[in-house]
Tab-separated table of C-alpha atoms and ligand atoms in Angstrom:
chain	number	residue	atom	x	y	z
A	1	MET	CA	-16.033	-52.838	178.351
A	2	TYR	CA	-14.926	-56.477	178.031
A	3	VAL	CA	-13.309	-57.342	174.714
A	4	VAL	CA	-13.257	-60.897	173.378
A	5	THR	CA	-11.020	-62.028	170.526
A	6	GLY	CA	-11.421	-65.411	168.853
A	7	VAL	CA	-15.199	-65.103	169.280
A	8	THR	CA	-15.927	-67.340	166.287
A	9	GLY	CA	-13.800	-70.056	167.886
A	10	HIS	CA	-14.268	-72.672	170.615
A	11	THR	CA	-13.322	-70.712	173.710
A	12	GLY	CA	-14.004	-67.105	172.696
A	13	SER	CA	-17.624	-67.885	171.818
A	14	VAL	CA	-18.280	-69.274	175.306
A	15	ALA	CA	-16.439	-66.392	176.991
A	16	ALA	CA	-18.501	-63.805	175.084
A	17	GLU	CA	-21.745	-65.668	175.718
A	18	THR	CA	-21.004	-65.855	179.448
A	19	LEU	CA	-20.146	-62.158	179.660
A	20	LEU	CA	-23.326	-61.194	177.803
A	21	ASN	CA	-25.345	-63.352	180.195
A	22	ALA	CA	-23.674	-61.476	183.059
A	23	LYS	CA	-25.074	-58.248	181.546
A	24	VAL	CA	-21.738	-56.479	181.221
A	25	PRO	CA	-20.757	-54.484	178.129
A	26	VAL	CA	-19.053	-56.697	175.556
A	27	ARG	CA	-17.122	-55.965	172.367
A	28	VAL	CA	-16.395	-58.943	170.166
A	29	VAL	CA	-13.562	-58.934	167.642
A	30	VAL	CA	-14.076	-60.542	164.240
A	31	ARG	CA	-12.073	-60.491	161.036
A	32	ASP	CA	-15.175	-60.722	158.882
A	33	GLU	CA	-17.945	-58.292	159.804
A	34	ALA	CA	-20.677	-60.748	158.806
A	35	LYS	CA	-19.551	-63.083	161.588
A	36	GLY	CA	-20.279	-60.312	164.093
A	37	ALA	CA	-23.973	-60.030	163.189
A	38	GLN	CA	-25.221	-62.660	165.653
A	39	TRP	CA	-23.278	-60.978	168.453
A	40	LYS	CA	-24.550	-57.539	167.508
A	41	ALA	CA	-28.089	-58.908	167.669
A	42	ARG	CA	-27.358	-59.982	171.240
A	43	GLY	CA	-26.224	-56.509	172.247
A	44	ALA	CA	-22.458	-56.752	171.780
A	45	GLU	CA	-20.373	-54.115	170.074
A	46	VAL	CA	-18.533	-55.527	167.079
A	47	ALA	CA	-14.994	-54.561	166.085
A	48	VAL	CA	-13.456	-55.761	162.840
A	49	ALA	CA	-9.752	-56.401	163.405
A	50	SER	CA	-6.983	-58.903	162.887
A	51	PHE	CA	-3.860	-59.758	164.834
A	52	ASP	CA	-2.103	-59.477	161.469
A	53	ASP	CA	-2.894	-55.754	161.533
A	54	PRO	CA	-1.841	-54.393	164.946
A	55	ALA	CA	-3.381	-50.959	164.345
A	56	SER	CA	-6.837	-52.501	163.876
A	57	MET	CA	-6.372	-54.754	166.914
A	58	THR	CA	-5.165	-51.815	169.015
A	59	ARG	CA	-8.405	-49.987	168.222
A	60	ALA	CA	-10.438	-53.102	169.025
A	61	LEU	CA	-8.740	-53.627	172.397
A	62	SER	CA	-8.696	-49.969	173.441
A	63	GLY	CA	-10.641	-48.931	176.522
A	64	ALA	CA	-11.007	-52.504	177.736
A	65	THR	CA	-11.589	-53.223	181.408
A	66	GLY	CA	-10.653	-56.753	180.473
A	67	ALA	CA	-9.622	-58.485	177.249
A	68	TYR	CA	-9.629	-62.158	176.315
A	69	VAL	CA	-6.762	-62.777	173.926
A	70	LEU	CA	-5.459	-65.858	172.166
A	71	LEU	CA	-2.732	-66.538	169.657
A	72	PRO	CA	-4.608	-67.794	166.582
A	73	PRO	CA	-3.404	-71.279	165.676
A	74	PRO	CA	-1.290	-71.746	162.523
A	75	GLY	CA	-2.738	-73.194	159.357
A	76	TRP	CA	-2.341	-76.960	158.999
A	77	GLY	CA	0.095	-76.618	156.085
A	78	GLN	CA	1.983	-73.604	157.451
A	79	THR	CA	5.685	-73.693	156.661
A	80	GLY	CA	8.325	-71.382	158.117
A	81	LEU	CA	6.486	-71.905	161.373
A	82	ALA	CA	8.950	-70.368	163.794
A	83	ALA	CA	9.184	-67.148	161.771
A	84	ASN	CA	5.431	-67.062	161.183
A	85	ARG	CA	4.736	-67.441	164.908
A	86	ALA	CA	7.386	-64.880	165.887
A	87	GLU	CA	5.887	-62.318	163.526
A	88	LEU	CA	2.335	-62.861	164.775
A	89	THR	CA	3.550	-62.752	168.375
A	90	GLU	CA	5.233	-59.417	167.780
A	91	LYS	CA	2.047	-58.013	166.294
A	92	LEU	CA	-0.115	-59.333	169.129
A	93	LEU	CA	2.231	-57.848	171.740
A	94	THR	CA	2.302	-54.521	169.895
A	95	ALA	CA	-1.492	-54.315	169.944
A	96	LEU	CA	-1.620	-55.202	173.644
A	97	ARG	CA	1.093	-52.693	174.486
A	98	ASP	CA	-0.581	-49.880	172.541
A	99	ALA	CA	-4.146	-50.607	173.620
A	100	ALA	CA	-3.116	-51.298	177.239
A	101	PRO	CA	-6.269	-53.059	178.475
A	102	ALA	CA	-6.651	-52.808	182.260
A	103	HIS	CA	-6.525	-56.635	182.466
A	104	THR	CA	-5.677	-59.272	179.871
A	105	VAL	CA	-6.675	-62.917	180.114
A	106	PHE	CA	-4.328	-64.718	177.741
A	107	LEU	CA	-5.185	-68.251	176.633
A	108	SER	CA	-1.989	-70.172	177.257
A	109	SER	CA	-1.370	-73.876	177.714
A	110	VAL	CA	-0.237	-76.554	180.069
A	111	GLY	CA	3.547	-76.662	179.664
A	112	ALA	CA	3.925	-73.015	178.587
A	113	GLN	CA	6.297	-72.421	181.508
A	114	HIS	CA	8.932	-74.227	179.421
A	115	ALA	CA	10.808	-72.628	176.529
A	116	ASP	CA	11.156	-75.815	174.480
A	117	LYS	CA	10.347	-79.505	173.940
A	118	THR	CA	6.631	-78.761	174.074
A	119	GLY	CA	5.725	-78.617	170.373
A	120	PRO	CA	3.247	-75.852	169.466
A	121	ILE	CA	3.048	-74.837	173.130
A	122	LYS	CA	6.524	-73.335	172.854
A	123	THR	CA	4.996	-70.460	170.848
A	124	LEU	CA	3.056	-69.360	173.945
A	125	HIS	CA	6.085	-69.181	176.246
A	126	PRO	CA	7.549	-65.954	174.776
A	127	ILE	CA	4.153	-64.274	175.023
A	128	GLU	CA	3.878	-65.199	178.707
A	129	ASN	CA	7.406	-63.856	179.235
A	130	ALA	CA	6.734	-60.568	177.469
A	131	LEU	CA	3.440	-60.005	179.262
A	132	ARG	CA	5.077	-60.809	182.601
A	133	ALA	CA	7.861	-58.343	181.856
A	134	SER	CA	5.342	-55.641	180.914
A	135	GLY	CA	4.292	-55.348	184.555
A	136	LYS	CA	0.668	-55.122	183.448
A	137	ARG	CA	-2.204	-57.011	185.048
A	138	VAL	CA	-2.467	-60.289	183.201
A	139	THR	CA	-3.928	-63.752	183.748
A	140	PHE	CA	-2.330	-66.726	182.009
A	141	LEU	CA	-5.051	-69.294	181.493
A	142	ARG	CA	-3.014	-72.448	180.993
A	143	ALA	CA	-5.467	-74.918	179.569
A	144	ALA	CA	-4.936	-78.664	179.351
A	145	PHE	CA	-5.138	-80.710	176.133
A	146	PHE	CA	-8.485	-79.858	174.541
A	147	MET	CA	-10.998	-82.738	174.576
A	148	GLU	CA	-12.131	-81.423	171.191
A	149	ASN	CA	-8.730	-82.438	169.748
A	150	TRP	CA	-10.139	-85.976	169.436
A	151	GLY	CA	-12.460	-84.668	166.725
A	152	GLY	CA	-9.638	-85.014	164.191
A	153	SER	CA	-9.097	-88.711	164.985
A	154	LEU	CA	-12.633	-89.839	165.650
A	155	ALA	CA	-13.810	-90.825	162.162
A	156	GLY	CA	-10.643	-92.859	161.534
A	157	ALA	CA	-10.901	-94.545	164.935
A	158	LEU	CA	-14.526	-95.523	164.377
A	159	ASP	CA	-13.728	-96.760	160.878
A	160	SER	CA	-10.682	-98.810	161.755
A	161	GLY	CA	-11.554	-99.799	165.322
A	162	ALA	CA	-8.306	-98.291	166.627
A	163	LEU	CA	-7.233	-94.893	167.897
A	164	TYR	CA	-3.592	-94.529	166.905
A	165	TYR	CA	-1.816	-91.873	168.968
A	166	GLY	CA	1.615	-91.061	170.288
A	167	ILE	CA	0.723	-90.997	173.978
A	168	VAL	CA	1.371	-94.069	176.140
A	169	ALA	CA	-1.955	-95.914	176.278
A	170	ASP	CA	-2.443	-96.031	180.040
A	171	LYS	CA	-0.874	-92.667	180.839
A	172	LYS	CA	-3.397	-90.343	182.450
A	173	PHE	CA	-3.108	-86.709	181.436
A	174	ALA	CA	-5.230	-83.605	181.851
A	175	GLN	CA	-7.897	-82.966	179.218
A	176	VAL	CA	-10.384	-80.101	179.304
A	177	ALA	CA	-13.494	-79.099	177.367
A	178	THR	CA	-13.235	-75.799	175.518
A	179	LYS	CA	-16.569	-74.831	177.074
A	180	ASP	CA	-14.910	-74.854	180.502
A	181	ILE	CA	-12.061	-72.699	179.177
A	182	GLY	CA	-14.533	-70.072	177.963
A	183	LEU	CA	-16.374	-70.169	181.285
A	184	VAL	CA	-13.184	-69.775	183.314
A	185	ALA	CA	-11.938	-67.016	180.998
A	186	ALA	CA	-15.140	-65.028	181.557
A	187	LYS	CA	-14.936	-65.588	185.315
A	188	ALA	CA	-11.313	-64.439	185.329
A	189	LEU	CA	-12.309	-61.263	183.464
A	190	LEU	CA	-15.170	-60.552	185.850
A	191	GLU	CA	-13.033	-61.289	188.916
A	192	PRO	CA	-9.645	-59.711	188.200
A	193	HIS	CA	-6.777	-59.985	190.647
A	194	ALA	CA	-5.178	-56.878	192.128
A	195	SER	CA	-2.069	-56.552	189.949
A	196	GLY	CA	0.742	-58.365	188.141
A	197	VAL	CA	0.563	-61.957	186.923
A	198	ARG	CA	-1.992	-64.570	187.927
A	199	VAL	CA	-1.675	-68.106	186.587
A	200	ILE	CA	-4.709	-70.375	186.348
A	201	GLU	CA	-4.041	-74.003	185.357
A	202	LEU	CA	-7.190	-75.611	184.034
A	203	ALA	CA	-8.004	-79.310	183.684
A	204	GLY	CA	-11.201	-81.310	183.200
A	205	PRO	CA	-13.063	-83.215	185.936
A	206	GLU	CA	-10.469	-86.037	185.955
A	207	ASP	CA	-7.238	-86.918	184.173
A	208	LEU	CA	-7.762	-89.508	181.460
A	209	SER	CA	-5.623	-91.874	179.418
A	210	LEU	CA	-5.883	-92.946	175.800
A	211	GLU	CA	-7.461	-96.164	177.104
A	212	ASP	CA	-10.055	-94.166	179.050
A	213	THR	CA	-10.726	-92.136	175.918
A	214	VAL	CA	-11.351	-95.164	173.682
A	215	ALA	CA	-13.516	-96.743	176.382
A	216	THR	CA	-15.761	-93.680	176.205
A	217	ILE	CA	-15.746	-93.700	172.393
A	218	SER	CA	-16.682	-97.403	172.403
A	219	LYS	CA	-19.453	-96.863	174.945
A	220	LEU	CA	-20.986	-93.970	173.020
A	221	SER	CA	-20.657	-95.445	169.540
A	222	GLY	CA	-21.410	-99.059	170.315
A	223	LYS	CA	-18.286	-99.994	168.316
A	224	SER	CA	-15.224	-101.491	169.890
A	225	VAL	CA	-12.253	-99.131	169.529
A	226	LYS	CA	-8.849	-99.977	170.968
A	227	ALA	CA	-6.002	-97.661	171.920
A	228	VAL	CA	-2.786	-98.161	169.958
A	229	THR	CA	0.310	-96.226	170.959
A	230	VAL	CA	2.574	-95.595	167.999
A	231	PRO	CA	6.050	-94.031	168.027
A	232	THR	CA	5.731	-90.274	167.782
A	233	ALA	CA	7.908	-90.236	164.632
A	234	ALA	CA	5.232	-92.368	162.970
A	235	VAL	CA	2.558	-89.954	164.189
A	236	ALA	CA	4.465	-87.104	162.565
A	237	ALA	CA	4.718	-89.023	159.281
A	238	SER	CA	1.010	-89.756	159.350
A	239	LEU	CA	0.117	-86.097	160.066
A	240	GLU	CA	2.277	-85.088	157.119
A	241	GLY	CA	0.351	-87.605	155.032
A	242	MET	CA	-2.799	-85.724	156.049
A	243	GLY	CA	-1.386	-82.431	154.774
A	244	ALA	CA	0.340	-80.999	157.829
A	245	SER	CA	3.602	-79.218	157.139
A	246	LYS	CA	6.672	-81.181	158.194
A	247	GLU	CA	7.373	-78.619	160.900
A	248	LEU	CA	3.884	-78.656	162.375
A	249	ALA	CA	3.771	-82.458	162.300
A	250	GLY	CA	7.114	-82.492	164.123
A	251	TRP	CA	5.787	-80.099	166.737
A	252	TYR	CA	2.784	-82.312	167.451
A	253	ALA	CA	5.068	-85.307	167.842
A	254	GLU	CA	7.255	-83.290	170.206
A	255	MET	CA	4.196	-82.347	172.255
A	256	MET	CA	3.215	-86.009	172.611
A	257	ASP	CA	6.773	-86.857	173.695
A	258	GLY	CA	6.448	-84.018	176.189
A	259	ILE	CA	3.219	-85.425	177.621
A	260	ASN	CA	4.753	-88.907	177.887
A	261	ALA	CA	7.769	-87.448	179.707
A	262	ASP	CA	5.656	-85.309	182.104
A	263	HIS	CA	7.342	-82.243	180.625
A	264	VAL	CA	4.093	-80.967	179.144
A	265	ALA	CA	2.509	-80.839	182.580
A	266	PHE	CA	1.158	-78.234	184.951
A	267	GLU	CA	3.744	-76.146	186.759
A	268	GLY	CA	1.949	-75.972	190.099
A	269	LYS	CA	3.912	-73.502	192.221
A	270	ASP	CA	1.791	-70.366	192.709
A	271	ALA	CA	-0.756	-71.230	190.034
A	272	GLN	CA	-4.422	-71.655	190.902
A	273	PHE	CA	-5.493	-75.143	189.862
A	274	VAL	CA	-9.045	-75.384	188.554
A	275	ARG	CA	-11.026	-78.373	187.309
A	276	GLY	CA	-13.860	-77.778	184.869
A	277	SER	CA	-17.046	-79.810	185.147
A	278	THR	CA	-17.617	-80.859	181.521
A	279	THR	CA	-16.845	-84.541	181.037
A	280	LEU	CA	-15.123	-86.184	178.084
A	281	GLU	CA	-18.307	-88.183	177.575
A	282	THR	CA	-20.299	-84.981	177.049
A	283	VAL	CA	-17.792	-83.633	174.516
A	284	LEU	CA	-17.443	-86.917	172.625
A	285	ARG	CA	-21.195	-87.502	172.571
A	286	ALA	CA	-21.701	-84.178	170.774
A	287	MET	CA	-19.046	-85.129	168.199
A	288	ILE	CA	-20.225	-88.697	167.667
A	289	THR	CA	-23.883	-87.823	167.213
A	290	LYS	CA	-23.147	-84.974	164.773
B	301	LIG	N1	-5.655	-77.654	171.209
B	301	LIG	C1	-5.189	-77.727	172.438
B	301	LIG	O1	-5.096	-78.805	173.021
B	301	LIG	C2	-4.756	-76.453	173.139
B	301	LIG	C3	-4.385	-76.521	174.493
B	301	LIG	C4	-4.039	-75.339	175.152
B	301	LIG	C5	-4.073	-74.117	174.470
B	301	LIG	N2	-4.440	-74.090	173.158
B	301	LIG	C6	-4.484	-72.784	172.470
B	301	LIG	O2	-5.806	-72.497	172.096
B	301	LIG	C7	-5.784	-71.479	171.109
B	301	LIG	C8	-6.935	-71.708	170.156
B	301	LIG	O3	-8.133	-71.421	170.876
B	301	LIG	P1	-9.590	-71.793	170.332
B	301	LIG	O4	-9.671	-73.284	170.138
B	301	LIG	O5	-10.588	-71.124	171.165
B	301	LIG	O6	-9.577	-71.114	168.897
B	301	LIG	P2	-10.174	-71.677	167.562
B	301	LIG	O7	-11.489	-72.335	167.825
B	301	LIG	O8	-9.079	-72.417	166.873
B	301	LIG	O9	-10.452	-70.338	166.788
B	301	LIG	C9	-9.440	-69.427	166.421
B	301	LIG	C10	-10.037	-68.043	166.525
B	301	LIG	O10	-9.031	-67.089	166.176
B	301	LIG	C11	-9.567	-66.244	165.165
B	301	LIG	N3	-8.454	-65.797	164.322
B	301	LIG	C12	-7.745	-66.544	163.449
B	301	LIG	N4	-6.786	-65.795	162.885
B	301	LIG	C13	-6.906	-64.558	163.409
B	301	LIG	C14	-6.207	-63.331	163.234
B	301	LIG	N5	-5.185	-63.239	162.391
B	301	LIG	N6	-6.607	-62.241	163.937
B	301	LIG	C15	-7.657	-62.316	164.793
B	301	LIG	N7	-8.348	-63.449	165.026
B	301	LIG	C16	-7.983	-64.551	164.330
B	301	LIG	C17	-10.580	-67.069	164.412
B	301	LIG	O11	-11.465	-66.214	163.758
B	301	LIG	P3	-11.922	-66.366	162.203
B	301	LIG	O12	-13.349	-66.782	162.253
B	301	LIG	O13	-11.726	-64.992	161.651
B	301	LIG	O14	-11.019	-67.381	161.567
B	301	LIG	C18	-11.212	-67.828	165.578
B	301	LIG	O15	-12.182	-67.031	166.222
B	301	LIG	C19	-4.389	-71.509	170.482
B	301	LIG	O16	-3.682	-70.350	170.871
B	301	LIG	C20	-3.744	-72.737	171.156
B	301	LIG	O17	-2.373	-72.552	171.388
B	301	LIG	C21	-4.788	-75.219	172.483
């Protein structure tokens, strides 16, 4: 039985779809039973559980040959972030410890090898550490910056003719489509390694800069959009203006500083490096024509 959490989200939906297409038994985990109906219709088992309730998640993950697990992202206005993340982490680790799936594929991130100076990515580092220390079979799927992240900036960029961001305009960095993350997660579940920790670092077909990104936006939209690098402190202020908590806004700024400094970067070492095939143009086209 392969268990997929986050199935209503970007990556979990693709992982579950891919596993169902491979004709293996699948259990999807939802918080709201109604969201499981479409998966049930496709032959999946549905478990109703939440990471906030470790007993329910333990039941959902029990008996798994392989489990796809992610740390649900915080709400945009979440305050007390560090404590909130620590509590959720504890609950997630409790469920994994008690359910003991034979193999866990954990959605981690580029830069999660570092304890700090990575913004929201620093919340994934303690989970990697704990899972490594557990001695269980686990895959860390360290995904690059999601191409879908541009969705939050697109309307403003098209309106104003400028994409304001905290990353140096001509700096190329790894970006990946969430579709490719789901595909690689399913493949990792279906092709487990023998034991211990496996690290997969996942990027898109090519590294891309802010300038490359606006060139694609301009091409697809027919509107000229330029890339404008702003100080990351200004990015944080602007995110706060859009309702982000001060802490979360600060974390995003820190992540951009980390990308600029090559600190939020792949570790290399013993990790497998994989490039997905979905292009930024494909992802942006779907968002622009929506
Ligand atoms: N953005 C990036 O650039 C980036 C890069 C690398 C890694 N990541 C990581 O990617 C992850 C997000 O992945 P994603 O985009 O696939 O997810 P997503 O689309 O944001 O969806 C989140 C999923 O988690 C579920 N969920 C929320 N709270 C839950 C809870 N308490 N218990 C159980 N399930 C819950 C949601 O279900 P409901 O329908 O019930 O809400 C939804 O299925 C984060 O851990 C983030 O750190 C992000």
